[in-house]
Coordinates of C-alpha atoms in Angstrom, one line a residue:
X1 CA 83.0 47.5 12.6
X2 CA 85.6 49.3 10.8
X3 CA 83.3 51.9 9.8
X4 CA 82.1 52.4 13.3
X5 CA 85.8 52.9 14.5
X6 CA 86.2 55.3 11.6
X7 CA 83.5 57.3 12.7
X8 CA 84.4 57.3 16.3
X9 CA 87.9 58.4 15.4
X10 CA 86.4 61.4 13.4
X11 CA 84.3 62.4 16.3
X12 CA 87.3 62.3 18.5
X13 CA 89.2 64.3 16.1
X14 CA 86.5 66.9 15.8
X15 CA 86.5 67.3 19.5
X16 CA 89.9 68.7 20.0
X17 CA 91.7 69.2 23.0
X18 CA 91.6 73.1 22.8
X19 CA 87.8 72.9 22.4
X20 CA 87.6 70.8 25.8
X21 CA 89.9 73.3 27.5
X22 CA 87.9 76.2 26.2
X23 CA 84.7 74.4 27.6
X24 CA 86.3 73.8 30.9
X25 CA 87.5 77.3 31.2
X26 CA 83.8 78.5 30.6
X27 CA 82.5 76.1 33.2
X28 CA 85.1 77.2 35.8
X29 CA 84.2 80.7 35.1
X30 CA 80.5 80.0 35.7
X31 CA 80.5 77.7 38.7
X32 CA 84.2 77.3 40.0
X33 CA 86.0 74.4 40.5
X34 CA 83.2 72.3 42.1
X35 CA 81.3 72.9 38.8
X36 CA 83.8 71.4 36.6
X37 CA 82.8 67.8 36.3
X38 CA 83.1 65.5 33.4
X39 CA 79.1 65.1 33.3
X40 CA 78.9 68.9 33.0
X41 CA 81.6 69.1 30.3
X42 CA 79.9 66.2 28.3
X43 CA 76.6 68.1 28.4
X44 CA 78.2 71.5 27.2
X45 CA 80.1 69.8 24.5
X46 CA 77.2 67.4 23.4
X47 CA 79.5 64.3 23.4
X48 CA 80.1 61.2 25.5
X49 CA 82.7 61.1 28.2
X50 CA 84.8 58.7 26.2
X51 CA 85.5 61.4 23.7
X52 CA 86.7 63.7 26.4
X53 CA 88.8 60.8 28.2
X54 CA 90.5 60.4 24.6
X55 CA 92.1 64.0 25.1
X56 CA 92.0 64.4 29.0
X57 CA 92.7 61.9 31.6
X58 CA 91.1 63.2 34.5
X59 CA 90.1 66.6 36.3
X60 CA 93.7 67.3 37.8
X61 CA 94.9 67.4 34.2
X62 CA 91.9 69.5 32.9
X63 CA 92.7 72.0 35.6
X64 CA 96.2 72.1 34.7
X65 CA 95.4 72.6 31.0
X66 CA 92.8 75.3 31.7
X67 CA 95.2 77.3 34.0
X68 CA 98.1 76.9 31.3
X69 CA 95.5 78.1 28.5
X70 CA 94.5 81.3 30.5
X71 CA 98.0 82.0 31.5
X72 CA 99.2 81.6 27.9
X73 CA 96.9 84.0 26.6
X74 CA 97.5 86.5 29.4
X75 CA 101.2 86.6 28.7
X76 CA 100.7 87.0 25.0
X77 CA 99.5 90.5 25.6
X78 CA 102.0 93.0 24.0
X79 CA 103.1 96.1 25.9
X80 CA 101.8 99.6 25.1
X81 CA 105.3 101.2 25.6
X82 CA 108.3 100.0 23.3
X83 CA 108.7 96.4 22.9
X84 CA 112.2 96.6 23.3
X85 CA 112.0 98.1 26.9
X86 CA 112.4 95.4 29.5
X87 CA 110.5 97.4 32.1
X88 CA 107.6 97.8 29.8
X89 CA 107.4 94.2 29.0
X90 CA 107.6 93.0 32.8
X91 CA 104.6 95.7 33.3
X92 CA 102.6 94.2 30.3
X93 CA 103.3 90.8 31.8
X94 CA 102.1 91.9 35.3
X95 CA 99.0 93.5 34.0
X96 CA 98.1 90.5 31.7
X97 CA 98.3 88.4 34.8
X98 CA 96.4 90.8 37.0
X99 CA 93.4 91.3 34.4
X100 CA 93.3 87.3 33.9
X101 CA 93.1 86.7 37.6
X102 CA 90.3 89.3 37.9
X103 CA 88.4 87.9 35.2
X104 CA 88.8 84.4 36.2
X105 CA 87.8 83.8 39.7
X106 CA 89.2 80.3 40.2
X107 CA 92.7 81.2 38.8
X108 CA 94.3 82.6 41.6
X109 CA 94.0 79.3 43.7
X110 CA 95.0 77.3 40.8
X111 CA 98.1 79.3 40.4
X112 CA 99.1 79.0 44.0
X113 CA 98.3 75.3 43.8
X114 CA 100.6 74.6 40.8
X115 CA 103.4 76.8 42.0
X116 CA 103.7 74.9 45.0
X117 CA 102.5 71.1 44.0
X118 CA 104.1 71.1 40.4
X119 CA 106.5 73.8 39.8
X120 CA 107.9 71.6 37.1
X121 CA 104.7 71.8 35.1
X122 CA 103.9 74.2 32.3
X123 CA 102.5 77.2 34.0
X124 CA 105.5 78.0 36.7
X125 CA 108.2 77.8 33.9
X126 CA 106.0 79.8 31.5
X127 CA 105.5 82.9 34.0
X128 CA 109.2 82.7 35.3
X129 CA 110.3 82.7 31.6
X130 CA 108.2 85.8 30.9
X131 CA 109.5 87.7 33.9
X132 CA 112.9 86.3 34.0
X133 CA 113.9 87.2 30.6
X134 CA 113.3 90.8 31.2
X135 CA 115.0 90.8 34.5
X136 CA 118.1 89.6 32.7
X137 CA 117.6 92.3 30.1
X138 CA 117.2 95.1 32.7
X139 CA 120.9 94.0 33.8
X140 CA 120.6 92.1 36.8
X141 CA 123.4 89.8 37.4
X142 CA 122.9 86.1 36.6
X143 CA 123.5 85.1 40.0
X144 CA 120.7 87.3 41.5
X145 CA 118.2 86.8 38.8
X146 CA 116.4 84.1 40.4
X147 CA 115.7 86.0 43.5
X148 CA 114.7 89.1 41.6
X149 CA 112.4 87.2 39.4
X150 CA 110.8 85.4 42.4
X151 CA 110.2 88.7 44.1
X152 CA 108.4 90.0 41.1
X153 CA 106.3 86.9 40.6
X154 CA 105.3 86.6 44.3
X155 CA 104.1 90.3 44.2
X156 CA 102.4 89.9 40.9
X157 CA 100.3 86.8 41.9
X158 CA 99.8 87.8 45.6
X159 CA 98.5 91.4 44.9
X160 CA 96.5 90.2 41.9
X161 CA 95.0 87.5 43.9
X162 CA 94.2 89.6 46.7
X163 CA 92.5 92.4 44.4
X164 CA 90.4 89.6 42.9
X165 CA 89.5 88.2 46.2
X166 CA 88.3 91.6 47.3
X167 CA 85.9 92.0 44.5
X168 CA 84.5 88.5 45.0
X169 CA 83.8 89.4 48.7
X170 CA 82.0 92.7 47.6
X171 CA 80.0 91.0 45.1
X172 CA 78.4 92.5 42.0
X173 CA 75.7 94.6 43.9
X174 CA 78.2 96.4 46.2
X175 CA 79.3 99.9 44.7
X176 CA 83.2 100.1 45.1
X177 CA 83.0 103.8 45.5
X178 CA 80.6 103.7 48.2
X179 CA 82.5 100.8 50.0
X180 CA 85.8 102.7 49.8
X181 CA 84.2 105.6 51.1
X182 CA 82.8 103.8 54.1
X183 CA 86.2 102.2 54.9
X184 CA 87.9 105.6 54.6
X185 CA 85.6 107.2 57.0
X186 CA 85.9 104.3 59.4
X187 CA 89.7 105.0 59.3
X188 CA 89.4 108.5 60.0
X189 CA 87.5 108.0 63.2
X190 CA 90.2 105.4 64.6
X191 CA 92.0 106.7 67.7
X192 CA 94.8 109.1 66.5
X193 CA 97.3 107.8 69.0
X194 CA 97.0 104.1 67.9
X195 CA 96.5 104.8 64.4
X196 CA 98.1 107.9 63.3
X197 CA 99.4 106.7 59.8
X198 CA 96.2 104.9 58.9
X199 CA 94.2 108.0 59.6
X200 CA 96.6 110.0 57.6
X201 CA 96.2 107.9 54.4
X202 CA 92.2 107.6 54.7
X203 CA 91.7 109.9 51.8
X204 CA 94.2 108.2 49.5
X205 CA 92.6 104.8 50.4
X206 CA 89.2 106.2 49.2
X207 CA 90.6 107.7 46.0
X208 CA 93.0 104.9 44.9
X209 CA 92.7 103.0 41.6
X210 CA 93.5 99.1 41.9
X211 CA 95.3 98.8 38.6
X212 CA 97.5 101.9 39.1
X213 CA 98.4 101.0 42.5
X214 CA 99.3 97.6 41.3
X215 CA 101.4 99.0 38.8
X216 CA 103.1 101.3 41.3
X217 CA 104.0 98.4 43.3
X218 CA 105.7 96.6 40.2
X219 CA 107.6 100.0 39.8
X220 CA 108.8 99.9 43.5
X221 CA 110.0 96.2 43.4
X222 CA 112.0 97.3 39.9
X223 CA 113.2 100.3 41.7
X224 CA 114.4 98.1 44.6
X225 CA 116.0 95.5 42.2
X226 CA 117.9 98.4 40.3
X227 CA 119.2 100.1 43.2
X228 CA 120.5 96.7 44.8
X229 CA 121.8 95.0 41.7
X230 CA 122.7 97.6 39.0
X231 CA 125.8 100.1 39.2
X232 CA 124.7 103.4 40.6
X233 CA 121.0 102.2 40.2
X234 CA 121.2 102.5 36.3
X235 CA 117.9 102.0 34.8
X236 CA 115.5 103.5 32.5
X237 CA 112.8 105.6 34.4
X238 CA 109.4 103.6 34.7
X239 CA 106.9 104.5 32.0
X240 CA 104.0 106.9 32.7
X241 CA 100.9 105.1 33.7

């Protein structure tokens, strides 16, 4: 009996929580939240459910852990600009999350769920800390840092989530350039009296780059924060894209 217990413990130890979470991310990427079941997980890991339950209590905990692991990896990316420049770090954090949400189709929904359902969990504080420290380093007064950080976080997650949703709607068989060209032509044919602005930017929409446009939005938010909270709008110019 003691020998059987020791063998069971060794198998449980060999199957780490990290490996379980890694396999969960793989299942989520392949089949979405509906495809993440403990049965599928045991098959992928070639183990029994008891070994998994030793580390993870239920699917909700597993989803939280998978989300946290992906976010932690995204936030670990170092900026290409000077590591001492807070604006560069904010941009690096934003791009890390943008690319993670684009790569993992399930992530945007899980982030929205965690921000509203369990803001005390690990994911929300991790994101707020990464942005908030740099907001403080930019020079935003302490009493305004929560609002400024919230504005950046909401823009990052909202814009990144919408970009990822656009890609999923189009599907892998649709050429992005052809799609944007078709939309641009449709905009150009709108009634000039009702849609003068939309017609005027049709060419810009056709040629835009999603990541560059996303970063331009970060710079706009930072410019507004700087103008509102720093004396004479003092701040370094945004790094070149």
